[in-house]
PDB file of C-alpha atoms in Angstrom:
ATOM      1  CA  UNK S   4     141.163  46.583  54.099  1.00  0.00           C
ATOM      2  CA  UNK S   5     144.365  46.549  56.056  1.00  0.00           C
ATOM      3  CA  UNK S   6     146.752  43.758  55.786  1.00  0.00           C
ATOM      4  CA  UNK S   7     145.250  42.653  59.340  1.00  0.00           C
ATOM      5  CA  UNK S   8     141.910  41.757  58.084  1.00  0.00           C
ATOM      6  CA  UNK S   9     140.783  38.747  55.853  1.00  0.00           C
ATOM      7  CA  UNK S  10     137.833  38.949  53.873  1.00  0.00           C
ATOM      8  CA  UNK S  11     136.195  35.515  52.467  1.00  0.00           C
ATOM      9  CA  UNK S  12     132.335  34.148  51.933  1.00  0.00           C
ATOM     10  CA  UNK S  13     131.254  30.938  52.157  1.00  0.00           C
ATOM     11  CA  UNK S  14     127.651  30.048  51.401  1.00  0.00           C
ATOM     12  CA  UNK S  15     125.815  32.991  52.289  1.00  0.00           C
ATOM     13  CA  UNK S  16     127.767  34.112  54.670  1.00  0.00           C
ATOM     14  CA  UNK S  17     130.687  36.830  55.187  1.00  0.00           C
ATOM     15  CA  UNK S  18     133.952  36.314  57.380  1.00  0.00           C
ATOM     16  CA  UNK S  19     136.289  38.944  58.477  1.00  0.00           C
ATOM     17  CA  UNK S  20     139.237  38.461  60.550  1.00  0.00           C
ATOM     18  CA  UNK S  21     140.437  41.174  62.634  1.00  0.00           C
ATOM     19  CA  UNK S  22     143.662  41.072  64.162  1.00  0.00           C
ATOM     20  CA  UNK S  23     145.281  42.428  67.105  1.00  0.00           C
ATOM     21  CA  UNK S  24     148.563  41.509  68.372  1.00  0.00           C
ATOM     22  CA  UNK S  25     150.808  38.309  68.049  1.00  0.00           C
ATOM     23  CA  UNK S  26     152.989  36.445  71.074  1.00  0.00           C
ATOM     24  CA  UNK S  27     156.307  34.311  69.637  1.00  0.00           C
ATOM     25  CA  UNK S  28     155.792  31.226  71.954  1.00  0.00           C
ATOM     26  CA  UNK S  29     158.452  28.230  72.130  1.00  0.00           C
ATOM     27  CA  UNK S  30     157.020  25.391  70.838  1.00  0.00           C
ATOM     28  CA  UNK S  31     157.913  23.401  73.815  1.00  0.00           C
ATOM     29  CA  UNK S  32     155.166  25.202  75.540  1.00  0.00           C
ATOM     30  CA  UNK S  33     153.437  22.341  73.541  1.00  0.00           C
ATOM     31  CA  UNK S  34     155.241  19.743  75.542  1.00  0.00           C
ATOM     32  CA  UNK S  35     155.666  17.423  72.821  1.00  0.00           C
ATOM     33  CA  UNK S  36     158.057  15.034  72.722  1.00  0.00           C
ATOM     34  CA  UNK S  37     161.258  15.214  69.744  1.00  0.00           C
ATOM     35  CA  UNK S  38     159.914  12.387  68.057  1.00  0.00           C
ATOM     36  CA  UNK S  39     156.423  14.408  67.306  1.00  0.00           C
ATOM     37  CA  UNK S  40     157.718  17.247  66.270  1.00  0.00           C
ATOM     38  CA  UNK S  41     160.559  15.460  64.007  1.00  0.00           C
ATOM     39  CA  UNK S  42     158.035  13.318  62.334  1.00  0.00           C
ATOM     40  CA  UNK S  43     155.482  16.544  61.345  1.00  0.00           C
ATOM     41  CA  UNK S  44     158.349  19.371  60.915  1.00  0.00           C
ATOM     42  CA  UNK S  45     157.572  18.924  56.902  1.00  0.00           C
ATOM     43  CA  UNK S  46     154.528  20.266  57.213  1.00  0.00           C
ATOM     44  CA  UNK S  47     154.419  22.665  60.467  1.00  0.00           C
ATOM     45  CA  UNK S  48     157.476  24.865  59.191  1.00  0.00           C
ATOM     46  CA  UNK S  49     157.397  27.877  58.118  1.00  0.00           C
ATOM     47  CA  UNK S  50     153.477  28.755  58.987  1.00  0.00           C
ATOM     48  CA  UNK S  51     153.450  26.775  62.565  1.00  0.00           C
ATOM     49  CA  UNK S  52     156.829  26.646  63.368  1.00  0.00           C
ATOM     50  CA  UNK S  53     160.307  28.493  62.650  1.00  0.00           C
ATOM     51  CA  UNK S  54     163.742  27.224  62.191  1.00  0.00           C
ATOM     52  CA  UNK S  55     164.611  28.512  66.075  1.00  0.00           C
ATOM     53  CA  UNK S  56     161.353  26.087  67.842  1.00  0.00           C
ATOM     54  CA  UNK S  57     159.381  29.146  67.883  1.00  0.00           C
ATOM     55  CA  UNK S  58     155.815  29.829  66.776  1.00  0.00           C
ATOM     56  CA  UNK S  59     153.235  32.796  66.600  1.00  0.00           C
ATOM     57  CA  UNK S  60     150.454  32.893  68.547  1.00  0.00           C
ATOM     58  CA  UNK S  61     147.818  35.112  66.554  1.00  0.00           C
ATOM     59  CA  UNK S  62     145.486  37.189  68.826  1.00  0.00           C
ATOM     60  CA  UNK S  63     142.433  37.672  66.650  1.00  0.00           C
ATOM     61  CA  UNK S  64     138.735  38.433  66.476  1.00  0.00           C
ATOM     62  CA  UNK S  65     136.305  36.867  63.810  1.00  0.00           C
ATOM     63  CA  UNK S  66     133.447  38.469  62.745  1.00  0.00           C
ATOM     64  CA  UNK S  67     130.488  36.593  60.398  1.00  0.00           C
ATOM     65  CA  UNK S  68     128.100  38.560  58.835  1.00  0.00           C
ATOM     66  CA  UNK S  69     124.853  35.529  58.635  1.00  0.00           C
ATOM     67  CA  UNK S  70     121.366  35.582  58.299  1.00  0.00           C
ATOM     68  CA  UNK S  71     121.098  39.607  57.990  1.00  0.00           C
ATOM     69  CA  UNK S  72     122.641  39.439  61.206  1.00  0.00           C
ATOM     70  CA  UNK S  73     126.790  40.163  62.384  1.00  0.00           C
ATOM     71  CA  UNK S  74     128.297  38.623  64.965  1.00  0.00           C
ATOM     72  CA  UNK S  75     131.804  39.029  66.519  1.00  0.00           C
ATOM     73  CA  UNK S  76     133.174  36.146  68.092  1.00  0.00           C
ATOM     74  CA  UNK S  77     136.267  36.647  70.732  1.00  0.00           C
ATOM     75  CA  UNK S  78     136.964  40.246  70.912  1.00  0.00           C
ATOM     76  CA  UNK S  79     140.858  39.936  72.447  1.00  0.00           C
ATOM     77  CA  UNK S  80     142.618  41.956  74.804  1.00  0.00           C
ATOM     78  CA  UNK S  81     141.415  45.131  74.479  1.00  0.00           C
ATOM     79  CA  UNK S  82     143.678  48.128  74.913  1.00  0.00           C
ATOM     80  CA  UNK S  83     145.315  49.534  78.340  1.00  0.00           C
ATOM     81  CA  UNK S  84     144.645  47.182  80.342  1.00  0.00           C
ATOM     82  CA  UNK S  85     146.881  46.206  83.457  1.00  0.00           C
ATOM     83  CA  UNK S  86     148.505  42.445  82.910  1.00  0.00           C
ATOM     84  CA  UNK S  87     151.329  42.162  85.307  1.00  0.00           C
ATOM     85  CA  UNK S  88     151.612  38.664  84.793  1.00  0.00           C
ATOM     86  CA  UNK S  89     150.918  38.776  80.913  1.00  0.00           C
ATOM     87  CA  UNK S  90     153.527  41.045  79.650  1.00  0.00           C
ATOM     88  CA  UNK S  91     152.445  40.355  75.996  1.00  0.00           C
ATOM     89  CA  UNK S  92     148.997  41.862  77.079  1.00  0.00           C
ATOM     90  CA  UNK S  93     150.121  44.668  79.175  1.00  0.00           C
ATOM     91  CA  UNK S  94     148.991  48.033  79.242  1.00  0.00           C
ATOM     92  CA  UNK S  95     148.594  47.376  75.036  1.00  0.00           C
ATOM     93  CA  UNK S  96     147.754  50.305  72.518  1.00  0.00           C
ATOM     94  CA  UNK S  97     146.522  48.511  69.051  1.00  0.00           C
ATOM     95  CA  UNK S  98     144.821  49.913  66.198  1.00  0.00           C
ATOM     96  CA  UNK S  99     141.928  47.328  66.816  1.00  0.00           C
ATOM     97  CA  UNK S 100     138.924  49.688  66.059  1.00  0.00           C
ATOM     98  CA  UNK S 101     140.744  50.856  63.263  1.00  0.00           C
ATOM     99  CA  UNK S 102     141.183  47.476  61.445  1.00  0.00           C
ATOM    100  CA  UNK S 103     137.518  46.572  62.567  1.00  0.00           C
ATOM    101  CA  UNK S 104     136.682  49.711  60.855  1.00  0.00           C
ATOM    102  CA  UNK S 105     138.263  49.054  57.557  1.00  0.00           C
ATOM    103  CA  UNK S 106     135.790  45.760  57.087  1.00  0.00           C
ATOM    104  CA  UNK S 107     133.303  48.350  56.797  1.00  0.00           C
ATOM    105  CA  UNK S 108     131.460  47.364  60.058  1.00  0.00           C
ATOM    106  CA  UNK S 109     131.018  50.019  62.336  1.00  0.00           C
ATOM    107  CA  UNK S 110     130.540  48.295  66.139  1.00  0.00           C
ATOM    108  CA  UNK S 111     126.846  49.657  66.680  1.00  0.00           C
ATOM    109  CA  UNK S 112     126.019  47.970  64.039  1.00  0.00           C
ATOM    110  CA  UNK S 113     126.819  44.748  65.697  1.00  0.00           C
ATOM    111  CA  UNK S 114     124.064  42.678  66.791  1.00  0.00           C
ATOM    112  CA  UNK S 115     125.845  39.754  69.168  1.00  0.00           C
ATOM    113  CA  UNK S 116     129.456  39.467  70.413  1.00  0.00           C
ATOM    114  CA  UNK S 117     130.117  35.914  71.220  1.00  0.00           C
ATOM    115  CA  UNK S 118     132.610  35.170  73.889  1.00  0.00           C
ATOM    116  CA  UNK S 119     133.958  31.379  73.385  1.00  0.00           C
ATOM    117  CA  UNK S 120     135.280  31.811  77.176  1.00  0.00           C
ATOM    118  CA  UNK S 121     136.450  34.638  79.287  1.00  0.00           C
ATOM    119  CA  UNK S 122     139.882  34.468  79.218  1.00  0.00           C
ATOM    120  CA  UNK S 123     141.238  37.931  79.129  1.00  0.00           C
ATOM    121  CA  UNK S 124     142.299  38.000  75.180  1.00  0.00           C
ATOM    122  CA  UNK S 125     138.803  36.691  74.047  1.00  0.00           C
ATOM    123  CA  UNK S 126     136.919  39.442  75.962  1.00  0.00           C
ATOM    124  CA  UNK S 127     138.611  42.131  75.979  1.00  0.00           C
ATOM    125  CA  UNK S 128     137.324  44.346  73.672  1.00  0.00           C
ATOM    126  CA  UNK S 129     134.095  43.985  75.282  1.00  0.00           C
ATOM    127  CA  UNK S 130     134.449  47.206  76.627  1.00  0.00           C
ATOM    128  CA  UNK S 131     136.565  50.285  76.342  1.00  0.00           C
ATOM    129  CA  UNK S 132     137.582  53.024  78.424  1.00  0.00           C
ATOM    130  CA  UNK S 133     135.486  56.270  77.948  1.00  0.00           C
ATOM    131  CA  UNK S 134     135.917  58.954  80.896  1.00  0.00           C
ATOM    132  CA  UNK S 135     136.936  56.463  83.380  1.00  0.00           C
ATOM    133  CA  UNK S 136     134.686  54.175  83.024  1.00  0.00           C
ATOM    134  CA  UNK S 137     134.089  50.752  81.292  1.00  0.00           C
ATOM    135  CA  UNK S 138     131.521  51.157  78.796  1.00  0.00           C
ATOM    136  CA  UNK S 139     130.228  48.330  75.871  1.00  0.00           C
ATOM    137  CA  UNK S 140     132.460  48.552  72.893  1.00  0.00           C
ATOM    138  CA  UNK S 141     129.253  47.609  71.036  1.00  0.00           C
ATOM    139  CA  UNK S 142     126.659  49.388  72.346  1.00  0.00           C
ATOM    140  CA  UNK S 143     123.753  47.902  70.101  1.00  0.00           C
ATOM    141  CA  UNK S 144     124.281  44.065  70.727  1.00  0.00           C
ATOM    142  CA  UNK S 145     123.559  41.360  72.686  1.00  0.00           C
ATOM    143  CA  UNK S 146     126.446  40.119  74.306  1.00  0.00           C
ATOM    144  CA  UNK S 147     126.053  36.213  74.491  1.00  0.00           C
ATOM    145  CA  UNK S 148     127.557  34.390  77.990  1.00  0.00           C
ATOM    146  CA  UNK S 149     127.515  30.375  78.187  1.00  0.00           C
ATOM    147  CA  UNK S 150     125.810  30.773  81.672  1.00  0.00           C
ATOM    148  CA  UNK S 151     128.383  28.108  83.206  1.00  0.00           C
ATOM    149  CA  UNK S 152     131.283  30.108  81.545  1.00  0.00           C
ATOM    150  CA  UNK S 153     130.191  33.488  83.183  1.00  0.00           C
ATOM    151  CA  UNK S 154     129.288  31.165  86.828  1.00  0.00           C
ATOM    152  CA  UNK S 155     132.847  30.124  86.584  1.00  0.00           C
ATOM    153  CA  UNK S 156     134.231  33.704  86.744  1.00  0.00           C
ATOM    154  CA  UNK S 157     131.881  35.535  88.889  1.00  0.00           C
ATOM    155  CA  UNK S 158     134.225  35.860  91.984  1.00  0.00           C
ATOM    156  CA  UNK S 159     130.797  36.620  93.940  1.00  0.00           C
ATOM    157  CA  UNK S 160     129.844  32.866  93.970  1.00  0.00           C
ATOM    158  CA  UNK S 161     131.453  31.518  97.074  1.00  0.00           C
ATOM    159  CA  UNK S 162     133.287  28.072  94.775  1.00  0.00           C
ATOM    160  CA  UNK S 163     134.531  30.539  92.759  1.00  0.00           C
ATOM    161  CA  UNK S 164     138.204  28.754  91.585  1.00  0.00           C
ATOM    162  CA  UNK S 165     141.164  31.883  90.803  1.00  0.00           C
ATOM    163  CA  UNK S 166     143.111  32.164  88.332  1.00  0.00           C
ATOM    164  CA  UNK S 167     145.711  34.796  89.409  1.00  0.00           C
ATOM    165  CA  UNK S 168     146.248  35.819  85.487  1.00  0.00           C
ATOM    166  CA  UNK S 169     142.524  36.222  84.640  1.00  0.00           C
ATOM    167  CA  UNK S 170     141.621  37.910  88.216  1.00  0.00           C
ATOM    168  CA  UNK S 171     139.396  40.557  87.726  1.00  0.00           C
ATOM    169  CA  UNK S 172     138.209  39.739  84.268  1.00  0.00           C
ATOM    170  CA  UNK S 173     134.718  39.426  84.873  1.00  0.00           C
ATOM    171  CA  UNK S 174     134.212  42.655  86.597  1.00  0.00           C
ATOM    172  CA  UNK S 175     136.017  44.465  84.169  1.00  0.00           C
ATOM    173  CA  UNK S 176     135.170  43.057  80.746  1.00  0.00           C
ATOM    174  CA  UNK S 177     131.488  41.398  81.593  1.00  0.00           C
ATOM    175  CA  UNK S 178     130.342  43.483  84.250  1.00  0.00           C
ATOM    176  CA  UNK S 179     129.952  46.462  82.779  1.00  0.00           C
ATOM    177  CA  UNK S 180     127.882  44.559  79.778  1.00  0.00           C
ATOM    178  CA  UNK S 181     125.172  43.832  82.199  1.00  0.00           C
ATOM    179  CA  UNK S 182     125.292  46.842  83.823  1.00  0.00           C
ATOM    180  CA  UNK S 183     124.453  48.267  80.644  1.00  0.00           C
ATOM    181  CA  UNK S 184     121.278  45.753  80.025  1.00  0.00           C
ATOM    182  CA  UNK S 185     123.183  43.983  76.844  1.00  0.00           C
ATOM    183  CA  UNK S 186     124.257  40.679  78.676  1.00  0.00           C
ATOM    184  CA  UNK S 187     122.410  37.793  77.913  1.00  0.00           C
ATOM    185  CA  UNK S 188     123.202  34.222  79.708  1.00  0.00           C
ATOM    186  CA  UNK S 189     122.410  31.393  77.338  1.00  0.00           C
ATOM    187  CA  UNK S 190     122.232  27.574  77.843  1.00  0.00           C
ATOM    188  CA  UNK S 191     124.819  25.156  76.864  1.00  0.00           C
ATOM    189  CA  UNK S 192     123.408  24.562  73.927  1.00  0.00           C
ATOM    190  CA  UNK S 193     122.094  28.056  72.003  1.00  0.00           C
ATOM    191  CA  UNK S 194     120.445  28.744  69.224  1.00  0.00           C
ATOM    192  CA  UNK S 195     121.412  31.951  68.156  1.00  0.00           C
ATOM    193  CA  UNK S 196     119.626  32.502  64.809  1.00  0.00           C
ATOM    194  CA  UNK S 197     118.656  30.126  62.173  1.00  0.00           C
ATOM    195  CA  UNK S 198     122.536  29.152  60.686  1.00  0.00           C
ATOM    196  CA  UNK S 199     124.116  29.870  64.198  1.00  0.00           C
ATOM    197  CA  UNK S 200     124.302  27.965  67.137  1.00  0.00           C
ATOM    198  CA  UNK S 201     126.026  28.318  70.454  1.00  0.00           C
ATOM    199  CA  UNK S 202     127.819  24.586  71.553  1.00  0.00           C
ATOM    200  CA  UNK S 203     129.508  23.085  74.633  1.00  0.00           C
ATOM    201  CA  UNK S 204     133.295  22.158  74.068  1.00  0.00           C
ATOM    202  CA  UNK S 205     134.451  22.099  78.143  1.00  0.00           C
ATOM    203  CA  UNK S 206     137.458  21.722  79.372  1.00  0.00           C
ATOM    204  CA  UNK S 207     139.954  24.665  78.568  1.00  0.00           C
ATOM    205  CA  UNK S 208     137.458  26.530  80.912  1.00  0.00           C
ATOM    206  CA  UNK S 209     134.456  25.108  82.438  1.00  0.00           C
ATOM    207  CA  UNK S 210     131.488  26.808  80.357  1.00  0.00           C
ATOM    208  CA  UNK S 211     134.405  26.667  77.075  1.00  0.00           C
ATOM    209  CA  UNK S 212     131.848  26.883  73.937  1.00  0.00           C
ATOM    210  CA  UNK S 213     132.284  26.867  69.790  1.00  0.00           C
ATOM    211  CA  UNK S 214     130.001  29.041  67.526  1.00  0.00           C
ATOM    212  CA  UNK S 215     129.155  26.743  64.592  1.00  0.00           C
ATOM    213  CA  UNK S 216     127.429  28.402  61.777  1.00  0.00           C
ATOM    214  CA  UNK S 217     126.068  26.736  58.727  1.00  0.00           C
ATOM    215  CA  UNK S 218     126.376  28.679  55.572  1.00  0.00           C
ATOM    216  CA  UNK S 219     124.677  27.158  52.837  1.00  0.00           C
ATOM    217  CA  UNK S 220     127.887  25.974  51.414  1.00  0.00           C
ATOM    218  CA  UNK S 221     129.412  24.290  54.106  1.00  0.00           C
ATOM    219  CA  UNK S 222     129.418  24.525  58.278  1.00  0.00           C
ATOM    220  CA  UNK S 223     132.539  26.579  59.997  1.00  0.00           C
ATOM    221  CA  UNK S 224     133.474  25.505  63.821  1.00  0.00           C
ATOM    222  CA  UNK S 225     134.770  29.186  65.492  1.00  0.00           C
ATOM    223  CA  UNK S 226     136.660  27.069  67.988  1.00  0.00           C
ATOM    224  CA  UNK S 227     138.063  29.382  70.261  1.00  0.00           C
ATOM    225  CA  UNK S 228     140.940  27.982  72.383  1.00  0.00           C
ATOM    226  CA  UNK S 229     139.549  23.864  71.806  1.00  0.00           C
ATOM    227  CA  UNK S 230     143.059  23.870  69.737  1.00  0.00           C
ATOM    228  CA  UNK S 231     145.579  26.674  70.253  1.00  0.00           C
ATOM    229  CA  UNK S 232     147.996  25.114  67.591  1.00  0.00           C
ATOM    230  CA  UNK S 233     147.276  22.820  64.974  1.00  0.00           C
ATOM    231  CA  UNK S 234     149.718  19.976  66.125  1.00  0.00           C
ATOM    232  CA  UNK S 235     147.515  19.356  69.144  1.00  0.00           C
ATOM    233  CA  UNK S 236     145.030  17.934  65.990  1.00  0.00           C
ATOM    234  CA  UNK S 237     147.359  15.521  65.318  1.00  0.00           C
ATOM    235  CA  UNK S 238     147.988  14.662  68.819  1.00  0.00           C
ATOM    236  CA  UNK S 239     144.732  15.665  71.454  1.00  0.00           C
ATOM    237  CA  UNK S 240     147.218  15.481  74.544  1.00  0.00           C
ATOM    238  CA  UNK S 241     149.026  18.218  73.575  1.00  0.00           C
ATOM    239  CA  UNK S 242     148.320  21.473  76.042  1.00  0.00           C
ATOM    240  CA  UNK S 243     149.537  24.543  76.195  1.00  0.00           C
ATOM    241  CA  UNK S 244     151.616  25.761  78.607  1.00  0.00           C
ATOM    242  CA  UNK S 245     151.573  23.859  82.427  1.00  0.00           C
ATOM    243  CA  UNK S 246     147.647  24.092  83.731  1.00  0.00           C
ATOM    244  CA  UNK S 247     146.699  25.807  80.487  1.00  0.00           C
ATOM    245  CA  UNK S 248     143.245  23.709  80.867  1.00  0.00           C
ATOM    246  CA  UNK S 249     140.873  24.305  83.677  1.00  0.00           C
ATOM    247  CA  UNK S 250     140.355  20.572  83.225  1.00  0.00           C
ATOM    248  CA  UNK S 251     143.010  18.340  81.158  1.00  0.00           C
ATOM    249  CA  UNK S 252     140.874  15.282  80.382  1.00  0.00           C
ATOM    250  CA  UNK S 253     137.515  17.357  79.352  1.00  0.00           C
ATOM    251  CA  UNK S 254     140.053  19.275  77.382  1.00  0.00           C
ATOM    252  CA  UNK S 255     141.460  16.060  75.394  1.00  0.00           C
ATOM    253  CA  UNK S 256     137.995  14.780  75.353  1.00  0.00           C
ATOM    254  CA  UNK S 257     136.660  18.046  73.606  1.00  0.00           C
ATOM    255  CA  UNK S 258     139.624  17.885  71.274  1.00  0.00           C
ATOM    256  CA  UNK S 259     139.544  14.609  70.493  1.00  0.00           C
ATOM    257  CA  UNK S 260     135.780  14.484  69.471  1.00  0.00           C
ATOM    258  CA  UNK S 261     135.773  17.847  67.681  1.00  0.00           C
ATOM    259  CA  UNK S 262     138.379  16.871  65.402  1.00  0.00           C
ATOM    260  CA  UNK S 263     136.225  14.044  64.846  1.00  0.00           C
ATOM    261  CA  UNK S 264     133.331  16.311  64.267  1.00  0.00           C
ATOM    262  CA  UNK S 265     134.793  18.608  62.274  1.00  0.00           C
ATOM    263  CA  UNK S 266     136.596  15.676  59.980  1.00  0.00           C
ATOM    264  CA  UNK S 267     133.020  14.140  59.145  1.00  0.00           C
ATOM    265  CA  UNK S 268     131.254  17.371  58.297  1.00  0.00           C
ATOM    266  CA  UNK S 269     134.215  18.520  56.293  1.00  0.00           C
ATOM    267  CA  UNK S 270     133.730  21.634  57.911  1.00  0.00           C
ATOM    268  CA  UNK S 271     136.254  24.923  58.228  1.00  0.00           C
ATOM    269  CA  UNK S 272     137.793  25.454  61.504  1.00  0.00           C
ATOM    270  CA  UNK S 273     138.393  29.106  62.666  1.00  0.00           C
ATOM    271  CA  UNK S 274     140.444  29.257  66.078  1.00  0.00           C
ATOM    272  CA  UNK S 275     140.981  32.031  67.987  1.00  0.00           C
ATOM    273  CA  UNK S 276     145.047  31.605  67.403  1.00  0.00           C
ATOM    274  CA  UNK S 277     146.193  30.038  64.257  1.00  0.00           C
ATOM    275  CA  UNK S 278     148.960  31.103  62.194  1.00  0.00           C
ATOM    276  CA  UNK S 279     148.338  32.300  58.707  1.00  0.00           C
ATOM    277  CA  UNK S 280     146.345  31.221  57.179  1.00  0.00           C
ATOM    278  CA  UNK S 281     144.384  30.950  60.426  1.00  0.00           C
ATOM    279  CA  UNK S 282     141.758  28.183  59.824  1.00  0.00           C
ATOM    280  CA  UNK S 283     141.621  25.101  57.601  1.00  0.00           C
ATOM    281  CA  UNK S 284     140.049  21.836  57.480  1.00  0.00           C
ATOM    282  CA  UNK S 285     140.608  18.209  59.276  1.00  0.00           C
ATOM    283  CA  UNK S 286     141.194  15.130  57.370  1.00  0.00           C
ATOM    284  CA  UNK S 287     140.774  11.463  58.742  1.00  0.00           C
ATOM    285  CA  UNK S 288     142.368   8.593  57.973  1.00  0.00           C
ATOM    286  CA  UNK S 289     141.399   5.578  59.836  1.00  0.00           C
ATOM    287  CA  UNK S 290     143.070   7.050  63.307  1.00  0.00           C
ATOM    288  CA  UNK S 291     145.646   9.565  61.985  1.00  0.00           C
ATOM    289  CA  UNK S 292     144.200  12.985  61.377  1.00  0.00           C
ATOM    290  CA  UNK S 293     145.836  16.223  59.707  1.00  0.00           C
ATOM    291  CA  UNK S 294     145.295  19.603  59.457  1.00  0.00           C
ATOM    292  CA  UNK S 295     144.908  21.142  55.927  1.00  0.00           C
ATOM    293  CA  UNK S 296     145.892  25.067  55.807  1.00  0.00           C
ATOM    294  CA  UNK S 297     143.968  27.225  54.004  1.00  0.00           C
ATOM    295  CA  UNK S 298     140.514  29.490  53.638  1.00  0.00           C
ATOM    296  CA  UNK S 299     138.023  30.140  50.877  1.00  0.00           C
ATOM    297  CA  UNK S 300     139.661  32.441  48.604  1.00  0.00           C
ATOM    298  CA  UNK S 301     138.228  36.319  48.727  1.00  0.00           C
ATOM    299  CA  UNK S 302     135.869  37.426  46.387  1.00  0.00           C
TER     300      UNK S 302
END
């Protein structure tokens, strides 16, 4: 398996991680204030932040083999694809496939590709380019759309909100799926097979959903883009970027009681950007949380 892909089970169930490309940020993307970041340096550096304020964010797809069933969650960019105002995801040429491939998972034998939200680097690889066209990357799966997270991006609807770096999105990456008769539009809350459920978490996007899967051993939270780096656990105001939320408070409010969540189950969180190790757990204490680094060691 290449050095790209992670390999661990929990319960009865299989992770992979595949990953794609990575984007040095600033930290001060975070907007935190010097006092934050002093008091929490012991622990963020080296993983989560380097000695010039700069941090990785990790494009990557998970996939969970559960209940005789896989399932890809957030299939990134995608290659060529035109980004003008995303540099870091312009016109890109990855070996994707080829690391998917070396987890011994061929994509028709997929059976659901979960989108947390369609933001372009979560859905890309929902389709590729064969003679012109946009065809399913998967061909054999269900492709599973919150139906308020595919109403938000349908430019058809006449509220239809832009955003001028995700224009075009859903005719590229989630028309074509039901074109080809593989979309299905699901309810906030989803039940997708016995251990695997589809949940809201709102606010980074308006239909903005987790995959939580129970494994036998222990429940895992795929969180998508609820926390892009780990300090916003410690503080749930943190945001990425200016407007990096379609809607700051449901945003805090998702963060805020998912950390929660995840703290009382003891559960592992998988985001869609961490740093290596890319997941861990939360712990509580009273009102101060923390993020613990680290994933069930492979078999």
């Amino acid at each position: 398996m290449s050095k790209a892909s992670t390999m661990f089970s929990l319960g009865h169930t299989e992770i992979f991680r595949i990953e794609e490309t990575r984007q040095l940020l600033p930290i001060a993307a975070l907007n935190a204030e010097p006092a934050l970041l002093d008091a929490n340096r012991h622990w963020l550096m080296p993983n989560f932040l380097d000695a010039e304020g700069q941090f990785e964010l990790v494009h990557q797809t998970w996939i969970a083999r559960v209940d005789g069933k896989i399932v890809v969650v957030d299939p990134c960019n995608g290659n060529g694809r035109t980004r003008p105002l995303l540099p870091d995801y312009n016109h890109l040429d990855t070996p994707f496939l080829e690391r998917f491939a070396a987890t011994g998972i061929r994509p028709e034998q997929v059976d659901y590709v979960f989108c947390t939200h369609l933001h372009c680097d979560h859905c890309g690889w929902n389709v590729q380019l064969r003679d012109g066209r946009w065809v399913p990357t998967f061909a054999n799966a269900r492709y599973l759309f919150v139906r308020r997270e595919a109403q938000r991006w349908g430019a058809r609807r006449g509220d239809y909100r832009g955003a001028a770096f995700n224009d075009g999105i859903y005719e590229e990456c989630v028309q074509p799926v039901i074109d080809a008769g593989l979309a299905e539009l699901v309810d906030d809350y989803h039940r997708v097979a016995n251990a695997v459920s589809i949940e809201p978490a709102y606010g980074h996007t308006a239909g903005h959903s987790i995959l939580r899967v129970d494994t036998g051993g222990g429940e895992i939270f795929f969180s998508g883009d609820v926390f892009h780096h780990p300090l916003q656990i410690v503080d749930t105001a943190l945001c990425i970027g200016e407007g990096g939320d379609d809607d700051a408070a449901a945003a805090v409010a998702t963060r805020v009681r998912l950390r929660a969540l995840i703290a009382e189950r003891d559960a592992l969180m998988l985001p869609g950007h961490f740093q290596q190790p890319h997941g861990g757990r939360i712990r509580r204490s009273g009102e101060v949380f923390t993020f613990v680094p680290g994933l069930p060691t492979a078999p």
